[in-house]
């Protein structure tokens, strides 16, 4: 987990403690489990509740190491069971085709983004974090070098040509403009 993910989880738990006039380092296992049940009662997903409990457990371990606590109250907190099989239904070929056609009728940037996401399986952060200077050609294929989750740098094939006109000349023109050519 990243620091950015920990902060809101800890803020929510400390806010919950404050509302109950409970000092953070006086929270007991029962308090942490009550926090989890409150999250569940508010309709939070099991994965969200589990992540927040993991954050609290990590924070408690750190507090034990640094001495504000003599033992972790979160060490044996029960966490919701997670179903690791995804129940998310993806798009079928017709639905994906319809999205690509609709994106092709709009601005070039929209088509490029949808193509990168749909055809290359990029995360939104990977696609929007791509640098136009990373466009290239490799063995006759148009390519884009991106940084994947975890900092891994990979080269992917550029999306297919946009219906009616290619995004490649537009991307090359934008790159030349950035260089001041």
mmCIF file with all atom_site columns, C-alpha atoms in Angstrom:
data_model
loop_
_atom_site.group_PDB
_atom_site.id
_atom_site.type_symbol
_atom_site.label_atom_id
_atom_site.label_alt_id
_atom_site.label_comp_id
_atom_site.label_asym_id
_atom_site.label_entity_id
_atom_site.label_seq_id
_atom_site.pdbx_PDB_ins_code
_atom_site.Cartn_x
_atom_site.Cartn_y
_atom_site.Cartn_z
_atom_site.occupancy
_atom_site.B_iso_or_equiv
_atom_site.pdbx_formal_charge
_atom_site.auth_seq_id
_atom_site.auth_comp_id
_atom_site.auth_asym_id
_atom_site.auth_atom_id
_atom_site.pdbx_PDB_model_num
ATOM 1   C CA . UNK A 1 1   ? 0.000   0.000   0.000   1.00 0.00 ? 1   UNK A CA 1
ATOM 2   C CA . UNK A 1 2   ? 1.153   3.514   -0.639  1.00 0.00 ? 2   UNK A CA 1
ATOM 3   C CA . UNK A 1 3   ? 1.249   6.417   1.773   1.00 0.00 ? 3   UNK A CA 1
ATOM 4   C CA . UNK A 1 4   ? -1.578  8.041   -0.185  1.00 0.00 ? 4   UNK A CA 1
ATOM 5   C CA . UNK A 1 5   ? -3.799  5.027   0.539   1.00 0.00 ? 5   UNK A CA 1
ATOM 6   C CA . UNK A 1 6   ? -2.927  4.906   4.245   1.00 0.00 ? 6   UNK A CA 1
ATOM 7   C CA . UNK A 1 7   ? -3.704  8.551   5.015   1.00 0.00 ? 7   UNK A CA 1
ATOM 8   C CA . UNK A 1 8   ? -7.490  8.551   4.366   1.00 0.00 ? 8   UNK A CA 1
ATOM 9   C CA . UNK A 1 9   ? -7.881  5.206   6.163   1.00 0.00 ? 9   UNK A CA 1
ATOM 10  C CA . UNK A 1 10  ? -6.095  6.497   9.256   1.00 0.00 ? 10  UNK A CA 1
ATOM 11  C CA . UNK A 1 11  ? -7.970  9.810   9.089   1.00 0.00 ? 11  UNK A CA 1
ATOM 12  C CA . UNK A 1 12  ? -11.265 7.946   9.021   1.00 0.00 ? 12  UNK A CA 1
ATOM 13  C CA . UNK A 1 13  ? -10.303 5.756   11.972  1.00 0.00 ? 13  UNK A CA 1
ATOM 14  C CA . UNK A 1 14  ? -8.996  8.678   14.043  1.00 0.00 ? 14  UNK A CA 1
ATOM 15  C CA . UNK A 1 15  ? -12.197 10.622  13.229  1.00 0.00 ? 15  UNK A CA 1
ATOM 16  C CA . UNK A 1 16  ? -14.261 7.624   14.316  1.00 0.00 ? 16  UNK A CA 1
ATOM 17  C CA . UNK A 1 17  ? -12.276 7.458   17.583  1.00 0.00 ? 17  UNK A CA 1
ATOM 18  C CA . UNK A 1 18  ? -12.689 11.208  18.148  1.00 0.00 ? 18  UNK A CA 1
ATOM 19  C CA . UNK A 1 19  ? -16.484 10.992  17.700  1.00 0.00 ? 19  UNK A CA 1
ATOM 20  C CA . UNK A 1 20  ? -16.549 8.375   20.461  1.00 0.00 ? 20  UNK A CA 1
ATOM 21  C CA . UNK A 1 21  ? -14.197 10.339  22.733  1.00 0.00 ? 21  UNK A CA 1
ATOM 22  C CA . UNK A 1 22  ? -11.670 7.522   22.417  1.00 0.00 ? 22  UNK A CA 1
ATOM 23  C CA . UNK A 1 23  ? -7.971  8.361   22.404  1.00 0.00 ? 23  UNK A CA 1
ATOM 24  C CA . UNK A 1 24  ? -6.210  6.728   19.463  1.00 0.00 ? 24  UNK A CA 1
ATOM 25  C CA . UNK A 1 25  ? -3.623  4.821   21.495  1.00 0.00 ? 25  UNK A CA 1
ATOM 26  C CA . UNK A 1 26  ? -6.281  3.656   23.965  1.00 0.00 ? 26  UNK A CA 1
ATOM 27  C CA . UNK A 1 27  ? -8.325  1.841   21.293  1.00 0.00 ? 27  UNK A CA 1
ATOM 28  C CA . UNK A 1 28  ? -8.765  -1.845  22.058  1.00 0.00 ? 28  UNK A CA 1
ATOM 29  C CA . UNK A 1 29  ? -9.398  -4.792  19.788  1.00 0.00 ? 29  UNK A CA 1
ATOM 30  C CA . UNK A 1 30  ? -13.142 -4.509  20.449  1.00 0.00 ? 30  UNK A CA 1
ATOM 31  C CA . UNK A 1 31  ? -13.078 -0.839  19.390  1.00 0.00 ? 31  UNK A CA 1
ATOM 32  C CA . UNK A 1 32  ? -11.330 -1.667  16.119  1.00 0.00 ? 32  UNK A CA 1
ATOM 33  C CA . UNK A 1 33  ? -13.829 -4.446  15.408  1.00 0.00 ? 33  UNK A CA 1
ATOM 34  C CA . UNK A 1 34  ? -16.668 -2.024  16.177  1.00 0.00 ? 34  UNK A CA 1
ATOM 35  C CA . UNK A 1 35  ? -15.148 0.391   13.641  1.00 0.00 ? 35  UNK A CA 1
ATOM 36  C CA . UNK A 1 36  ? -15.161 -2.424  11.059  1.00 0.00 ? 36  UNK A CA 1
ATOM 37  C CA . UNK A 1 37  ? -18.803 -3.279  11.791  1.00 0.00 ? 37  UNK A CA 1
ATOM 38  C CA . UNK A 1 38  ? -19.704 0.406   11.430  1.00 0.00 ? 38  UNK A CA 1
ATOM 39  C CA . UNK A 1 39  ? -18.056 0.460   7.997   1.00 0.00 ? 39  UNK A CA 1
ATOM 40  C CA . UNK A 1 40  ? -19.992 -2.647  6.991   1.00 0.00 ? 40  UNK A CA 1
ATOM 41  C CA . UNK A 1 41  ? -23.243 -1.114  8.263   1.00 0.00 ? 41  UNK A CA 1
ATOM 42  C CA . UNK A 1 42  ? -22.547 1.931   6.053   1.00 0.00 ? 42  UNK A CA 1
ATOM 43  C CA . UNK A 1 43  ? -22.353 -0.384  3.042   1.00 0.00 ? 43  UNK A CA 1
ATOM 44  C CA . UNK A 1 44  ? -18.592 -0.364  2.511   1.00 0.00 ? 44  UNK A CA 1
ATOM 45  C CA . UNK A 1 45  ? -17.278 -3.259  0.433   1.00 0.00 ? 45  UNK A CA 1
ATOM 46  C CA . UNK A 1 46  ? -15.539 -6.121  2.226   1.00 0.00 ? 46  UNK A CA 1
ATOM 47  C CA . UNK A 1 47  ? -12.302 -5.270  0.409   1.00 0.00 ? 47  UNK A CA 1
ATOM 48  C CA . UNK A 1 48  ? -12.507 -1.675  1.662   1.00 0.00 ? 48  UNK A CA 1
ATOM 49  C CA . UNK A 1 49  ? -13.110 -2.769  5.245   1.00 0.00 ? 49  UNK A CA 1
ATOM 50  C CA . UNK A 1 50  ? -10.236 -5.252  5.040   1.00 0.00 ? 50  UNK A CA 1
ATOM 51  C CA . UNK A 1 51  ? -7.885  -2.616  3.625   1.00 0.00 ? 51  UNK A CA 1
ATOM 52  C CA . UNK A 1 52  ? -8.767  -0.169  6.400   1.00 0.00 ? 52  UNK A CA 1
ATOM 53  C CA . UNK A 1 53  ? -8.203  -2.845  9.026   1.00 0.00 ? 53  UNK A CA 1
ATOM 54  C CA . UNK A 1 54  ? -4.841  -3.711  7.446   1.00 0.00 ? 54  UNK A CA 1
ATOM 55  C CA . UNK A 1 55  ? -3.893  -0.032  7.634   1.00 0.00 ? 55  UNK A CA 1
ATOM 56  C CA . UNK A 1 56  ? -4.834  0.108   11.321  1.00 0.00 ? 56  UNK A CA 1
ATOM 57  C CA . UNK A 1 57  ? -2.913  -3.116  11.984  1.00 0.00 ? 57  UNK A CA 1
ATOM 58  C CA . UNK A 1 58  ? 0.183   -1.732  10.253  1.00 0.00 ? 58  UNK A CA 1
ATOM 59  C CA . UNK A 1 59  ? -0.090  1.534   12.163  1.00 0.00 ? 59  UNK A CA 1
ATOM 60  C CA . UNK A 1 60  ? -0.472  -0.397  15.439  1.00 0.00 ? 60  UNK A CA 1
ATOM 61  C CA . UNK A 1 61  ? 2.618   -2.531  14.677  1.00 0.00 ? 61  UNK A CA 1
ATOM 62  C CA . UNK A 1 62  ? 4.571   0.654   14.010  1.00 0.00 ? 62  UNK A CA 1
ATOM 63  C CA . UNK A 1 63  ? 3.311   2.161   17.299  1.00 0.00 ? 63  UNK A CA 1
ATOM 64  C CA . UNK A 1 64  ? 4.538   -0.949  19.155  1.00 0.00 ? 64  UNK A CA 1
ATOM 65  C CA . UNK A 1 65  ? 7.972   -0.619  17.500  1.00 0.00 ? 65  UNK A CA 1
ATOM 66  C CA . UNK A 1 66  ? 8.163   3.074   18.401  1.00 0.00 ? 66  UNK A CA 1
ATOM 67  C CA . UNK A 1 67  ? 6.833   2.532   21.978  1.00 0.00 ? 67  UNK A CA 1
ATOM 68  C CA . UNK A 1 68  ? 3.524   4.437   22.265  1.00 0.00 ? 68  UNK A CA 1
ATOM 69  C CA . UNK A 1 69  ? 1.907   0.980   22.551  1.00 0.00 ? 69  UNK A CA 1
ATOM 70  C CA . UNK A 1 70  ? 3.144   -2.115  24.370  1.00 0.00 ? 70  UNK A CA 1
ATOM 71  C CA . UNK A 1 71  ? 1.063   -4.465  22.200  1.00 0.00 ? 71  UNK A CA 1
ATOM 72  C CA . UNK A 1 72  ? -1.015  -4.146  19.045  1.00 0.00 ? 72  UNK A CA 1
ATOM 73  C CA . UNK A 1 73  ? -4.765  -4.072  19.661  1.00 0.00 ? 73  UNK A CA 1
ATOM 74  C CA . UNK A 1 74  ? -5.297  -4.871  15.977  1.00 0.00 ? 74  UNK A CA 1
ATOM 75  C CA . UNK A 1 75  ? -3.185  -8.041  15.955  1.00 0.00 ? 75  UNK A CA 1
ATOM 76  C CA . UNK A 1 76  ? -6.132  -10.456 16.117  1.00 0.00 ? 76  UNK A CA 1
ATOM 77  C CA . UNK A 1 77  ? -8.946  -8.348  14.715  1.00 0.00 ? 77  UNK A CA 1
ATOM 78  C CA . UNK A 1 78  ? -11.316 -10.405 12.568  1.00 0.00 ? 78  UNK A CA 1
ATOM 79  C CA . UNK A 1 79  ? -11.355 -9.254  8.974   1.00 0.00 ? 79  UNK A CA 1
ATOM 80  C CA . UNK A 1 80  ? -14.053 -9.912  6.392   1.00 0.00 ? 80  UNK A CA 1
ATOM 81  C CA . UNK A 1 81  ? -13.431 -12.865 4.122   1.00 0.00 ? 81  UNK A CA 1
ATOM 82  C CA . UNK A 1 82  ? -12.667 -11.771 0.595   1.00 0.00 ? 82  UNK A CA 1
ATOM 83  C CA . UNK A 1 83  ? -13.832 -13.523 -2.533  1.00 0.00 ? 83  UNK A CA 1
ATOM 84  C CA . UNK A 1 84  ? -10.818 -13.475 -4.822  1.00 0.00 ? 84  UNK A CA 1
ATOM 85  C CA . UNK A 1 85  ? -12.832 -14.486 -7.857  1.00 0.00 ? 85  UNK A CA 1
ATOM 86  C CA . UNK A 1 86  ? -13.905 -11.399 -9.754  1.00 0.00 ? 86  UNK A CA 1
ATOM 87  C CA . UNK A 1 87  ? -17.605 -11.061 -10.427 1.00 0.00 ? 87  UNK A CA 1
ATOM 88  C CA . UNK A 1 88  ? -17.091 -8.053  -12.664 1.00 0.00 ? 88  UNK A CA 1
ATOM 89  C CA . UNK A 1 89  ? -18.452 -8.672  -16.113 1.00 0.00 ? 89  UNK A CA 1
ATOM 90  C CA . UNK A 1 90  ? -16.341 -7.232  -18.892 1.00 0.00 ? 90  UNK A CA 1
ATOM 91  C CA . UNK A 1 91  ? -17.490 -5.857  -22.203 1.00 0.00 ? 91  UNK A CA 1
ATOM 92  C CA . UNK A 1 92  ? -18.270 -8.292  -25.006 1.00 0.00 ? 92  UNK A CA 1
ATOM 93  C CA . UNK A 1 93  ? -16.833 -7.731  -28.494 1.00 0.00 ? 93  UNK A CA 1
ATOM 94  C CA . UNK A 1 94  ? -19.899 -5.819  -29.710 1.00 0.00 ? 94  UNK A CA 1
ATOM 95  C CA . UNK A 1 95  ? -19.918 -3.490  -26.695 1.00 0.00 ? 95  UNK A CA 1
ATOM 96  C CA . UNK A 1 96  ? -16.194 -2.818  -27.039 1.00 0.00 ? 96  UNK A CA 1
ATOM 97  C CA . UNK A 1 97  ? -16.627 -2.152  -30.750 1.00 0.00 ? 97  UNK A CA 1
ATOM 98  C CA . UNK A 1 98  ? -19.449 0.300   -30.051 1.00 0.00 ? 98  UNK A CA 1
ATOM 99  C CA . UNK A 1 99  ? -17.307 2.198   -27.541 1.00 0.00 ? 99  UNK A CA 1
ATOM 100 C CA . UNK A 1 100 ? -14.399 2.390   -30.001 1.00 0.00 ? 100 UNK A CA 1
ATOM 101 C CA . UNK A 1 101 ? -16.688 3.632   -32.777 1.00 0.00 ? 101 UNK A CA 1
ATOM 102 C CA . UNK A 1 102 ? -18.228 6.267   -30.482 1.00 0.00 ? 102 UNK A CA 1
ATOM 103 C CA . UNK A 1 103 ? -14.767 7.381   -29.358 1.00 0.00 ? 103 UNK A CA 1
ATOM 104 C CA . UNK A 1 104 ? -13.646 7.493   -33.000 1.00 0.00 ? 104 UNK A CA 1
ATOM 105 C CA . UNK A 1 105 ? -16.349 10.011  -33.756 1.00 0.00 ? 105 UNK A CA 1
ATOM 106 C CA . UNK A 1 106 ? -15.094 12.365  -31.055 1.00 0.00 ? 106 UNK A CA 1
ATOM 107 C CA . UNK A 1 107 ? -11.802 14.109  -30.421 1.00 0.00 ? 107 UNK A CA 1
ATOM 108 C CA . UNK A 1 108 ? -8.554  12.310  -31.243 1.00 0.00 ? 108 UNK A CA 1
ATOM 109 C CA . UNK A 1 109 ? -7.476  12.364  -27.592 1.00 0.00 ? 109 UNK A CA 1
ATOM 110 C CA . UNK A 1 110 ? -10.661 10.536  -26.566 1.00 0.00 ? 110 UNK A CA 1
ATOM 111 C CA . UNK A 1 111 ? -10.078 7.835   -29.150 1.00 0.00 ? 111 UNK A CA 1
ATOM 112 C CA . UNK A 1 112 ? -6.458  7.398   -28.122 1.00 0.00 ? 112 UNK A CA 1
ATOM 113 C CA . UNK A 1 113 ? -7.371  7.124   -24.442 1.00 0.00 ? 113 UNK A CA 1
ATOM 114 C CA . UNK A 1 114 ? -10.190 4.620   -25.038 1.00 0.00 ? 114 UNK A CA 1
ATOM 115 C CA . UNK A 1 115 ? -7.947  2.580   -27.353 1.00 0.00 ? 115 UNK A CA 1
ATOM 116 C CA . UNK A 1 116 ? -5.095  2.473   -24.861 1.00 0.00 ? 116 UNK A CA 1
ATOM 117 C CA . UNK A 1 117 ? -7.438  1.387   -22.092 1.00 0.00 ? 117 UNK A CA 1
ATOM 118 C CA . UNK A 1 118 ? -9.453  -1.130  -24.102 1.00 0.00 ? 118 UNK A CA 1
ATOM 119 C CA . UNK A 1 119 ? -6.923  -2.584  -26.519 1.00 0.00 ? 119 UNK A CA 1
ATOM 120 C CA . UNK A 1 120 ? -3.768  -2.455  -24.419 1.00 0.00 ? 120 UNK A CA 1
ATOM 121 C CA . UNK A 1 121 ? -5.255  -3.035  -20.986 1.00 0.00 ? 121 UNK A CA 1
ATOM 122 C CA . UNK A 1 122 ? -3.709  0.065   -19.466 1.00 0.00 ? 122 UNK A CA 1
ATOM 123 C CA . UNK A 1 123 ? -4.862  1.548   -16.196 1.00 0.00 ? 123 UNK A CA 1
ATOM 124 C CA . UNK A 1 124 ? -6.169  5.098   -16.423 1.00 0.00 ? 124 UNK A CA 1
ATOM 125 C CA . UNK A 1 125 ? -3.122  6.363   -14.509 1.00 0.00 ? 125 UNK A CA 1
ATOM 126 C CA . UNK A 1 126 ? -0.782  4.587   -16.951 1.00 0.00 ? 126 UNK A CA 1
ATOM 127 C CA . UNK A 1 127 ? -2.529  6.009   -20.005 1.00 0.00 ? 127 UNK A CA 1
ATOM 128 C CA . UNK A 1 128 ? -2.814  9.551   -18.683 1.00 0.00 ? 128 UNK A CA 1
ATOM 129 C CA . UNK A 1 129 ? 0.760   9.434   -17.372 1.00 0.00 ? 129 UNK A CA 1
ATOM 130 C CA . UNK A 1 130 ? 2.174   8.525   -20.784 1.00 0.00 ? 130 UNK A CA 1
ATOM 131 C CA . UNK A 1 131 ? 4.595   11.028  -22.259 1.00 0.00 ? 131 UNK A CA 1
ATOM 132 C CA . UNK A 1 132 ? 4.148   12.030  -25.886 1.00 0.00 ? 132 UNK A CA 1
ATOM 133 C CA . UNK A 1 133 ? 7.947   11.966  -26.205 1.00 0.00 ? 133 UNK A CA 1
ATOM 134 C CA . UNK A 1 134 ? 7.734   8.206   -25.630 1.00 0.00 ? 134 UNK A CA 1
ATOM 135 C CA . UNK A 1 135 ? 6.171   7.574   -29.056 1.00 0.00 ? 135 UNK A CA 1
ATOM 136 C CA . UNK A 1 136 ? 8.372   5.474   -31.301 1.00 0.00 ? 136 UNK A CA 1
ATOM 137 C CA . UNK A 1 137 ? 8.628   2.799   -33.928 1.00 0.00 ? 137 UNK A CA 1
ATOM 138 C CA . UNK A 1 138 ? 9.907   -0.700  -33.404 1.00 0.00 ? 138 UNK A CA 1
ATOM 139 C CA . UNK A 1 139 ? 10.192  -3.313  -36.187 1.00 0.00 ? 139 UNK A CA 1
ATOM 140 C CA . UNK A 1 140 ? 7.682   -1.386  -38.276 1.00 0.00 ? 140 UNK A CA 1
ATOM 141 C CA . UNK A 1 141 ? 5.126   -1.027  -35.478 1.00 0.00 ? 141 UNK A CA 1
ATOM 142 C CA . UNK A 1 142 ? 4.117   2.223   -33.831 1.00 0.00 ? 142 UNK A CA 1
ATOM 143 C CA . UNK A 1 143 ? 4.934   2.041   -30.131 1.00 0.00 ? 143 UNK A CA 1
ATOM 144 C CA . UNK A 1 144 ? 4.515   3.894   -26.881 1.00 0.00 ? 144 UNK A CA 1
ATOM 145 C CA . UNK A 1 145 ? 6.763   3.419   -23.860 1.00 0.00 ? 145 UNK A CA 1
ATOM 146 C CA . UNK A 1 146 ? 4.869   3.692   -20.584 1.00 0.00 ? 146 UNK A CA 1
ATOM 147 C CA . UNK A 1 147 ? 5.506   3.179   -16.897 1.00 0.00 ? 147 UNK A CA 1
ATOM 148 C CA . UNK A 1 148 ? 3.301   0.428   -15.474 1.00 0.00 ? 148 UNK A CA 1
ATOM 149 C CA . UNK A 1 149 ? 2.178   0.036   -11.897 1.00 0.00 ? 149 UNK A CA 1
ATOM 150 C CA . UNK A 1 150 ? 5.193   -0.624  -9.713  1.00 0.00 ? 150 UNK A CA 1
ATOM 151 C CA . UNK A 1 151 ? 7.491   1.480   -11.900 1.00 0.00 ? 151 UNK A CA 1
ATOM 152 C CA . UNK A 1 152 ? 8.074   -1.156  -14.593 1.00 0.00 ? 152 UNK A CA 1
ATOM 153 C CA . UNK A 1 153 ? 8.793   0.505   -17.960 1.00 0.00 ? 153 UNK A CA 1
ATOM 154 C CA . UNK A 1 154 ? 7.340   -1.326  -20.972 1.00 0.00 ? 154 UNK A CA 1
ATOM 155 C CA . UNK A 1 155 ? 6.866   -0.645  -24.661 1.00 0.00 ? 155 UNK A CA 1
ATOM 156 C CA . UNK A 1 156 ? 3.404   -1.344  -26.056 1.00 0.00 ? 156 UNK A CA 1
ATOM 157 C CA . UNK A 1 157 ? 1.941   -1.301  -29.527 1.00 0.00 ? 157 UNK A CA 1
ATOM 158 C CA . UNK A 1 158 ? 0.178   1.962   -30.414 1.00 0.00 ? 158 UNK A CA 1
ATOM 159 C CA . UNK A 1 159 ? -3.619  1.689   -30.713 1.00 0.00 ? 159 UNK A CA 1
ATOM 160 C CA . UNK A 1 160 ? -5.192  0.851   -34.027 1.00 0.00 ? 160 UNK A CA 1
ATOM 161 C CA . UNK A 1 161 ? -5.898  3.618   -36.509 1.00 0.00 ? 161 UNK A CA 1
ATOM 162 C CA . UNK A 1 162 ? -8.906  5.763   -35.793 1.00 0.00 ? 162 UNK A CA 1
ATOM 163 C CA . UNK A 1 163 ? -11.797 5.400   -38.218 1.00 0.00 ? 163 UNK A CA 1
ATOM 164 C CA . UNK A 1 164 ? -11.456 8.022   -40.941 1.00 0.00 ? 164 UNK A CA 1
ATOM 165 C CA . UNK A 1 165 ? -8.063  9.348   -39.824 1.00 0.00 ? 165 UNK A CA 1
ATOM 166 C CA . UNK A 1 166 ? -5.029  8.157   -37.902 1.00 0.00 ? 166 UNK A CA 1
ATOM 167 C CA . UNK A 1 167 ? -4.031  9.496   -34.495 1.00 0.00 ? 167 UNK A CA 1
ATOM 168 C CA . UNK A 1 168 ? -0.367  8.867   -35.271 1.00 0.00 ? 168 UNK A CA 1
ATOM 169 C CA . UNK A 1 169 ? 0.178   11.999  -37.425 1.00 0.00 ? 169 UNK A CA 1
ATOM 170 C CA . UNK A 1 170 ? -1.618  14.067  -34.771 1.00 0.00 ? 170 UNK A CA 1
ATOM 171 C CA . UNK A 1 171 ? 0.617   12.617  -32.059 1.00 0.00 ? 171 UNK A CA 1
ATOM 172 C CA . UNK A 1 172 ? 3.755   13.270  -34.123 1.00 0.00 ? 172 UNK A CA 1
ATOM 173 C CA . UNK A 1 173 ? 2.633   16.848  -34.784 1.00 0.00 ? 173 UNK A CA 1
ATOM 174 C CA . UNK A 1 174 ? 2.035   17.396  -31.059 1.00 0.00 ? 174 UNK A CA 1
ATOM 175 C CA . UNK A 1 175 ? 5.460   15.970  -30.248 1.00 0.00 ? 175 UNK A CA 1
ATOM 176 C CA . UNK A 1 176 ? 7.118   18.266  -32.802 1.00 0.00 ? 176 UNK A CA 1
ATOM 177 C CA . UNK A 1 177 ? 5.234   21.236  -31.352 1.00 0.00 ? 177 UNK A CA 1
ATOM 178 C CA . UNK A 1 178 ? 6.511   20.389  -27.860 1.00 0.00 ? 178 UNK A CA 1
ATOM 179 C CA . UNK A 1 179 ? 10.079  20.322  -29.171 1.00 0.00 ? 179 UNK A CA 1
ATOM 180 C CA . UNK A 1 180 ? 9.576   23.733  -30.735 1.00 0.00 ? 180 UNK A CA 1
ATOM 181 C CA . UNK A 1 181 ? 10.152  22.475  -34.295 1.00 0.00 ? 181 UNK A CA 1
#
